[in-house]
Short mmCIF file of C-alpha atoms in Angstrom, two decimals:
data_model
loop_
_atom_site.label_atom_id
_atom_site.label_comp_id
_atom_site.label_asym_id
_atom_site.label_seq_id
_atom_site.Cartn_x
_atom_site.Cartn_y
_atom_site.Cartn_z
CA MET A 19 9.89 -33.65 1.50
CA ALA A 20 7.54 -30.94 0.23
CA GLU A 21 8.41 -27.34 1.02
CA LYS A 22 6.20 -25.79 3.68
CA VAL A 23 4.24 -22.62 2.90
CA MET A 24 2.20 -20.46 5.26
CA VAL A 25 -0.52 -18.70 3.27
CA GLY A 26 -2.08 -15.54 4.66
CA MET A 27 -5.83 -16.10 4.18
CA SER A 28 -7.88 -12.95 4.68
CA GLY A 29 -11.21 -14.58 3.94
CA GLY A 30 -11.23 -13.18 0.41
CA VAL A 31 -11.12 -15.05 -2.87
CA ASP A 32 -7.55 -14.09 -3.88
CA SER A 33 -5.81 -15.62 -0.87
CA ALA A 34 -8.11 -18.65 -1.08
CA ILE A 35 -7.02 -19.36 -4.65
CA SER A 36 -3.38 -18.80 -3.65
CA ALA A 37 -3.66 -21.58 -1.06
CA LEU A 38 -5.42 -23.89 -3.53
CA LEU A 39 -2.85 -23.36 -6.31
CA LEU A 40 0.08 -23.98 -3.97
CA LYS A 41 -1.48 -27.18 -2.65
CA ASN A 42 -2.09 -28.36 -6.21
CA ASP A 43 1.57 -27.61 -7.01
CA GLY A 44 2.68 -30.01 -4.28
CA TYR A 45 3.56 -27.64 -1.46
CA ASP A 46 2.80 -28.49 2.17
CA VAL A 47 0.35 -25.64 2.78
CA THR A 48 -1.07 -24.20 5.99
CA GLY A 49 -3.58 -21.38 5.95
CA VAL A 50 -3.38 -18.60 8.51
CA ASN A 51 -5.87 -15.84 9.16
CA CYS A 52 -4.01 -12.85 10.59
CA ARG A 53 -6.20 -10.72 12.80
CA PHE A 54 -5.13 -7.13 12.26
CA PHE A 55 -8.10 -4.84 12.61
CA CYS A 56 -11.66 -4.78 11.39
CA HIS A 57 -14.44 -2.26 11.80
CA SER A 58 -16.50 -4.74 13.80
CA ASP A 59 -15.97 -8.04 15.54
CA GLU A 60 -18.79 -9.49 13.43
CA SER A 61 -16.95 -8.61 10.21
CA ALA A 62 -13.69 -10.06 11.52
CA LEU A 63 -15.35 -13.29 12.56
CA SER A 64 -17.06 -13.61 9.18
CA ASP A 65 -13.74 -13.23 7.33
CA THR A 66 -12.05 -15.72 9.65
CA GLU A 67 -14.79 -18.28 9.18
CA ASP A 68 -14.70 -17.84 5.39
CA ALA A 69 -10.95 -18.50 5.46
CA ARG A 70 -11.43 -21.51 7.73
CA ALA A 71 -14.17 -22.92 5.46
CA VAL A 72 -11.87 -22.65 2.42
CA ALA A 73 -9.03 -24.35 4.29
CA GLU A 74 -11.32 -27.23 5.23
CA LYS A 75 -12.67 -27.44 1.68
CA ILE A 76 -9.23 -27.76 0.09
CA GLY A 77 -7.87 -29.92 2.91
CA ILE A 78 -5.14 -27.86 4.59
CA PRO A 79 -4.42 -27.04 8.26
CA PHE A 80 -5.62 -23.67 9.50
CA GLN A 81 -4.65 -21.32 12.30
CA VAL A 82 -5.42 -17.81 13.48
CA MET A 83 -2.78 -15.28 14.54
CA ASP A 84 -3.68 -12.18 16.51
CA PHE A 85 -1.65 -9.10 15.53
CA THR A 86 -4.26 -6.55 16.57
CA GLU A 87 -2.15 -4.78 19.18
CA GLU A 88 0.83 -4.57 16.84
CA PHE A 89 -1.44 -3.30 14.07
CA LYS A 90 -2.83 -0.58 16.31
CA ARG A 91 0.66 0.46 17.38
CA THR A 92 2.41 0.41 14.01
CA VAL A 93 -0.16 0.86 11.25
CA ILE A 94 -2.81 3.00 12.93
CA GLY A 95 -0.23 4.86 15.00
CA SER A 96 1.73 5.75 11.86
CA PHE A 97 -1.46 6.62 9.97
CA ILE A 98 -2.51 9.16 12.58
CA SER A 99 0.98 10.61 13.03
CA VAL A 100 1.41 11.20 9.30
CA TYR A 101 -1.96 12.94 9.00
CA GLU A 102 -1.25 15.11 12.04
CA ASN A 103 2.01 16.20 10.47
CA GLY A 104 0.31 17.40 7.31
CA ALA A 105 1.01 14.47 4.99
CA THR A 106 -1.21 11.71 3.58
CA PRO A 107 -0.24 8.13 4.54
CA ASN A 108 -0.56 4.84 2.71
CA PRO A 109 -1.20 2.39 5.58
CA CYS A 110 -1.20 -0.66 3.28
CA ILE A 111 2.52 -0.15 2.67
CA VAL A 112 3.23 -0.01 6.41
CA CYS A 113 1.08 -3.10 6.98
CA ASN A 114 2.89 -5.04 4.26
CA SER A 115 6.39 -4.21 5.44
CA GLN A 116 5.77 -4.48 9.18
CA LEU A 117 3.07 -7.15 9.52
CA LYS A 118 2.21 -9.30 6.50
CA PHE A 119 5.82 -9.69 5.40
CA GLY A 120 7.27 -8.82 8.80
CA SER A 121 5.55 -10.35 11.82
CA MET A 122 3.83 -13.10 9.82
CA LEU A 123 7.11 -14.09 8.17
CA THR A 124 8.90 -14.10 11.53
CA GLU A 125 6.26 -16.41 12.96
CA ALA A 126 6.35 -18.63 9.86
CA GLU A 127 10.12 -19.02 10.16
CA ARG A 128 9.79 -19.75 13.88
CA GLN A 129 7.37 -22.57 13.02
CA GLY A 130 9.73 -23.99 10.39
CA PHE A 131 8.00 -22.84 7.19
CA ASP A 132 10.09 -22.31 4.07
CA PHE A 133 7.89 -19.60 2.55
CA ILE A 134 4.92 -17.36 3.12
CA ALA A 135 2.40 -16.54 0.40
CA THR A 136 -0.36 -13.98 -0.11
CA GLY A 137 -3.03 -13.20 -2.67
CA HIS A 138 -1.27 -10.13 -4.06
CA TYR A 139 -1.19 -9.66 -7.83
CA ALA A 140 2.58 -9.38 -8.24
CA GLN A 141 5.52 -11.61 -9.16
CA CYS A 142 8.83 -12.27 -7.49
CA GLY A 143 11.79 -14.56 -8.03
CA TYR A 144 15.57 -14.82 -8.19
CA ASP A 145 17.73 -13.33 -10.93
CA GLU A 146 20.91 -15.35 -11.50
CA GLY A 147 22.63 -12.51 -13.34
CA SER A 148 22.40 -9.94 -10.55
CA GLY A 149 22.30 -12.42 -7.69
CA ARG A 150 19.27 -10.60 -6.30
CA TYR A 151 15.61 -11.32 -5.73
CA TYR A 152 13.26 -9.25 -7.87
CA LEU A 153 9.74 -7.86 -7.64
CA LYS A 154 7.71 -7.60 -10.82
CA LYS A 155 4.26 -6.37 -11.81
CA GLY A 156 1.39 -8.83 -11.86
CA ALA A 157 0.24 -10.06 -15.27
CA ASP A 158 -3.18 -8.46 -14.73
CA ALA A 159 -2.38 -4.77 -15.20
CA SER A 160 -5.75 -3.73 -13.77
CA LYS A 161 -5.02 -5.54 -10.48
CA ASP A 162 -1.23 -5.12 -10.23
CA GLN A 163 -0.20 -4.46 -6.60
CA SER A 164 3.56 -4.07 -6.98
CA TYR A 165 3.29 -0.41 -5.92
CA VAL A 166 2.37 -1.34 -2.33
CA LEU A 167 5.08 -4.03 -2.20
CA TYR A 168 8.13 -1.95 -3.19
CA CYS A 169 9.16 -1.90 0.49
CA LEU A 170 9.96 -5.65 0.60
CA THR A 171 13.56 -6.49 1.46
CA GLN A 172 15.74 -9.09 -0.19
CA HIS A 173 15.15 -11.45 2.72
CA GLN A 174 11.38 -10.99 2.57
CA LEU A 175 11.33 -11.56 -1.19
CA SER A 176 13.48 -14.69 -0.80
CA ARG A 177 10.80 -16.19 1.44
CA THR A 178 7.70 -15.06 -0.47
CA LEU A 179 5.48 -16.63 -3.12
CA PHE A 180 2.81 -14.82 -5.14
CA PRO A 181 0.71 -17.58 -6.75
CA LEU A 182 -1.62 -15.10 -8.50
CA GLY A 183 1.17 -13.16 -10.19
CA SER A 184 0.61 -14.75 -13.59
CA LEU A 185 -3.21 -14.83 -13.39
CA THR A 186 -5.98 -12.37 -14.11
CA LYS A 187 -8.62 -11.62 -11.51
CA GLU A 188 -11.21 -13.10 -13.86
CA LYS A 189 -9.32 -16.40 -13.95
CA ALA A 190 -9.03 -16.48 -10.15
CA ARG A 191 -12.79 -16.04 -9.88
CA GLU A 192 -13.35 -18.82 -12.41
CA ILE A 193 -11.23 -21.22 -10.36
CA ALA A 194 -13.07 -20.30 -7.16
CA LEU A 195 -16.46 -20.87 -8.80
CA ALA A 196 -15.35 -24.18 -10.30
CA GLU A 197 -14.17 -25.33 -6.87
CA ASN A 198 -17.40 -24.06 -5.26
CA LEU A 199 -15.50 -22.08 -2.63
CA VAL A 200 -17.62 -20.21 -0.10
CA ASN A 201 -16.08 -16.86 -1.01
CA ALA A 202 -16.09 -17.32 -4.80
CA LYS A 203 -18.43 -14.35 -5.30
CA LYS A 204 -17.24 -12.28 -2.36
CA LYS A 205 -16.64 -8.63 -3.26
CA ASP A 206 -13.15 -7.18 -3.10
CA SER A 207 -12.41 -4.77 -0.27
CA GLN A 208 -12.07 -1.25 -1.65
CA ASP A 209 -11.30 0.93 1.34
CA ILE A 210 -8.68 1.01 4.06
CA CYS A 211 -9.78 -1.83 6.32
CA PHE A 212 -10.02 0.22 9.50
CA VAL A 213 -11.84 3.16 7.84
CA PRO A 214 -14.53 1.39 5.80
CA ASP A 215 -16.59 4.56 5.27
CA GLY A 216 -13.58 6.56 4.06
CA ASP A 217 -14.03 9.30 6.67
CA TYR A 218 -10.43 9.49 7.90
CA GLY A 219 -10.97 12.63 9.94
CA SER A 220 -13.81 11.20 12.00
CA PHE A 221 -11.89 7.96 12.49
CA ILE A 222 -8.84 9.77 13.87
CA GLU A 223 -10.92 11.98 16.15
CA GLY A 224 -12.83 8.96 17.44
CA TRP A 225 -9.67 6.90 17.93
CA LEU A 226 -7.93 9.63 19.91
CA ASN A 227 -11.08 11.06 21.48
CA LYS A 228 -10.05 14.55 20.44
CA THR A 229 -11.07 17.17 17.92
CA TYR A 230 -8.97 19.24 15.55
CA PRO A 231 -9.64 22.98 15.44
CA ALA A 232 -11.04 24.78 12.44
CA GLY A 233 -8.72 27.12 10.59
CA ASP A 234 -8.35 29.18 7.45
CA PHE A 235 -8.47 28.16 3.83
CA VAL A 236 -6.06 30.50 2.06
CA ASN A 237 -4.81 30.93 -1.48
CA THR A 238 -1.13 30.83 -2.39
CA GLU A 239 -0.87 34.54 -1.63
CA GLY A 240 -2.26 34.09 1.87
CA LYS A 241 -5.71 35.55 1.24
CA VAL A 242 -8.36 33.93 3.47
CA LEU A 243 -11.01 32.12 1.43
CA GLY A 244 -13.03 30.42 4.15
CA THR A 245 -12.85 28.08 7.12
CA HIS A 246 -11.74 24.45 7.13
CA LYS A 247 -13.04 21.79 9.52
CA GLY A 248 -9.73 20.46 10.83
CA ILE A 249 -6.47 20.00 8.97
CA ILE A 250 -6.54 16.17 9.08
CA ARG A 251 -9.61 16.11 6.82
CA TYR A 252 -7.82 17.21 3.66
CA THR A 253 -5.26 15.88 1.21
CA VAL A 254 -3.31 17.36 -1.67
CA GLY A 255 -5.31 17.52 -4.90
CA GLN A 256 -8.68 17.45 -3.14
CA ARG A 257 -11.46 19.58 -4.61
CA ARG A 258 -14.69 18.04 -3.36
CA GLY A 259 -15.83 18.48 0.20
CA LEU A 260 -14.19 21.86 0.79
CA GLY A 261 -17.54 23.50 1.48
CA LEU A 262 -16.61 26.72 -0.29
CA ALA A 263 -18.44 28.75 -2.90
CA LEU A 264 -15.63 29.91 -5.18
CA PRO A 265 -15.73 31.59 -8.59
CA ALA A 266 -13.44 28.90 -10.06
CA PRO A 267 -12.45 25.36 -8.98
CA MET A 268 -9.67 25.26 -6.39
CA TYR A 269 -7.71 22.36 -5.00
CA VAL A 270 -5.69 21.61 -1.87
CA LYS A 271 -2.06 22.44 -2.60
CA GLU A 272 -0.54 21.95 0.85
CA LYS A 273 -1.33 21.86 4.56
CA ASP A 274 0.38 24.38 6.82
CA VAL A 275 0.25 22.52 10.12
CA LYS A 276 2.14 25.16 12.10
CA ASN A 277 -0.43 27.85 11.26
CA ASN A 278 -3.39 25.46 10.92
CA ARG A 279 -4.05 26.59 7.35
CA VAL A 280 -5.03 24.68 4.22
CA VAL A 281 -3.56 26.28 1.09
CA LEU A 282 -5.70 26.16 -2.06
CA CYS A 283 -4.64 26.71 -5.66
CA SER A 284 -5.73 26.33 -9.27
CA ASN A 285 -5.36 23.00 -11.04
CA GLU A 286 -2.34 24.31 -12.97
CA GLU A 287 -0.52 25.04 -9.71
CA LEU A 288 -0.75 21.38 -8.62
CA PHE A 289 1.89 20.26 -11.13
CA THR A 290 5.59 19.79 -10.37
CA ARG A 291 8.59 18.09 -11.93
CA ARG A 292 10.74 17.46 -8.85
CA VAL A 293 10.08 14.94 -6.10
CA GLU A 294 12.18 13.85 -3.15
CA ALA A 295 11.67 10.62 -1.21
CA THR A 296 13.18 9.24 1.99
CA ASP A 297 13.06 5.94 3.91
CA ILE A 298 14.07 4.28 0.67
CA ASN A 299 14.18 0.60 -0.22
CA LEU A 300 15.97 -0.57 -3.35
CA ILE A 301 15.35 -4.01 -4.85
CA THR A 302 17.41 -4.25 -8.04
CA CYS A 303 20.56 -2.92 -6.38
CA ASP A 304 21.99 -1.83 -3.03
CA ARG A 305 22.49 1.75 -4.17
CA LEU A 306 22.01 3.97 -7.21
CA ASP A 307 25.60 4.92 -8.00
CA SER A 308 24.58 7.12 -10.92
CA PRO A 309 21.36 8.69 -12.27
CA ILE A 310 18.95 6.32 -14.01
CA ARG A 311 16.03 6.92 -16.38
CA VAL A 312 13.00 4.99 -15.21
CA LYS A 313 9.27 5.27 -15.02
CA ALA A 314 7.96 6.42 -11.65
CA ARG A 315 4.59 6.53 -9.93
CA THR A 316 3.70 8.93 -7.11
CA ARG A 317 0.40 7.31 -6.08
CA TYR A 318 -1.15 3.88 -6.45
CA SER A 319 -3.87 5.28 -8.72
CA HIS A 320 -1.53 7.43 -10.82
CA ARG A 321 0.05 6.34 -14.08
CA GLU A 322 3.81 5.97 -14.39
CA GLN A 323 5.82 8.74 -16.02
CA TRP A 324 9.41 9.00 -17.18
CA ALA A 325 11.88 10.50 -14.74
CA LYS A 326 15.59 10.79 -14.08
CA VAL A 327 16.31 9.52 -10.57
CA TRP A 328 19.42 9.62 -8.47
CA GLN A 329 20.34 8.84 -4.89
CA THR A 330 21.55 11.88 -2.94
CA ASP A 331 22.50 10.09 0.30
CA GLU A 332 22.01 6.73 2.03
CA ASN A 333 18.31 7.29 2.53
CA THR A 334 17.13 9.80 -0.08
CA LEU A 335 16.05 9.66 -3.72
CA HIS A 336 15.58 12.67 -5.99
CA ALA A 337 13.39 12.40 -9.09
CA GLU A 338 13.06 14.87 -11.92
CA PHE A 339 10.13 14.09 -14.19
CA GLU A 340 10.27 14.73 -17.93
CA GLU A 341 6.68 16.00 -17.82
CA PRO A 342 5.05 17.69 -14.81
CA VAL A 343 3.14 15.37 -12.48
CA ARG A 344 -0.03 16.35 -10.65
CA ALA A 345 -0.79 16.46 -6.95
CA VAL A 346 2.43 14.95 -5.62
CA THR A 347 1.62 14.29 -1.97
CA ALA A 348 3.91 14.02 1.04
CA GLY A 349 3.41 10.68 2.80
CA GLN A 350 2.61 8.77 -0.39
CA SER A 351 5.30 6.68 -2.09
CA LEU A 352 7.52 7.30 -5.08
CA VAL A 353 7.93 3.88 -6.75
CA LEU A 354 10.38 3.30 -9.61
CA TYR A 355 9.95 0.85 -12.49
CA ASP A 356 12.33 -0.53 -15.11
CA GLY A 357 9.78 -2.04 -17.46
CA ASP A 358 7.77 -4.45 -15.34
CA TYR A 359 10.44 -4.67 -12.62
CA VAL A 360 10.32 -2.62 -9.44
CA VAL A 361 13.62 -0.81 -8.88
CA GLY A 362 12.58 0.44 -5.45
CA GLY A 363 11.06 3.51 -3.88
CA GLY A 364 10.59 5.69 -0.84
CA ILE A 365 8.20 7.97 1.05
CA ILE A 366 7.61 11.34 -0.59
CA ARG A 367 8.82 14.23 1.53
#
């Protein structure tokens, strides 16, 4: 009997090709469109219907699951809380751990599926030597999404398939065009799904129906440089949009929530060697018993750099980079790599 796979189908081309490849490989595939949150009902319905059309085209069952209330509570709730506390969140990581590989997997197992699958560009499997499941970068370096998947547990990895892991985005598009899928030319989503215009401050104020008071921009010595428009509107490393006329470029260094101040600095002052992360998840081992030399990334868009990393307690990692890294930001994730393999990571403190 063929193994049963529930494929999360967002309406985009990547998840569509994932479902097609798994069906062609002999799996018993069902497509599911998980309703999380979209900017408009019209957009959500369009994505759902694109996913349904692909499922019909390739001949697989299709269902819709509504996780909107859970998404609002966990993903959006966390997003707002992190911003209010002066950090900068990565909601995709929360969504992956709690919903796509959490709630969807729970429902898949309840329905008797062997695996779930998504359209992420990453690879996973089982390593006989270590007796552990691994997470590995996708073959297409330009689309690799392993950074936002470091939070997956051994159980989640044991029940997950990434059909696009060995493909390039270009190849996935070619397959979609050859199969004449309705979403073959559909553009990739670029922004956080619930803030399509990228204006996080206005989204939070609208969601909570509240405003955040203006306060002082100050330099590292405490000198007032101007007035900010609410502390949630800024992130570490930001230069544009400050609304200040300064004699030299200045960047956000930190947010002083207690005093409602945004601290600015020169570019040189944004660099640091030491990073601490909590809420850790390790994939290649249960614990780091001794320091390791790995490459580490402090943001999805940043390049990896060499660092010595050790575990200081059950839930904390300390990294010391060999070269200073720029704009390390609380709330983002420190993700560790041994070659193409994800060692694990945590939330930067």
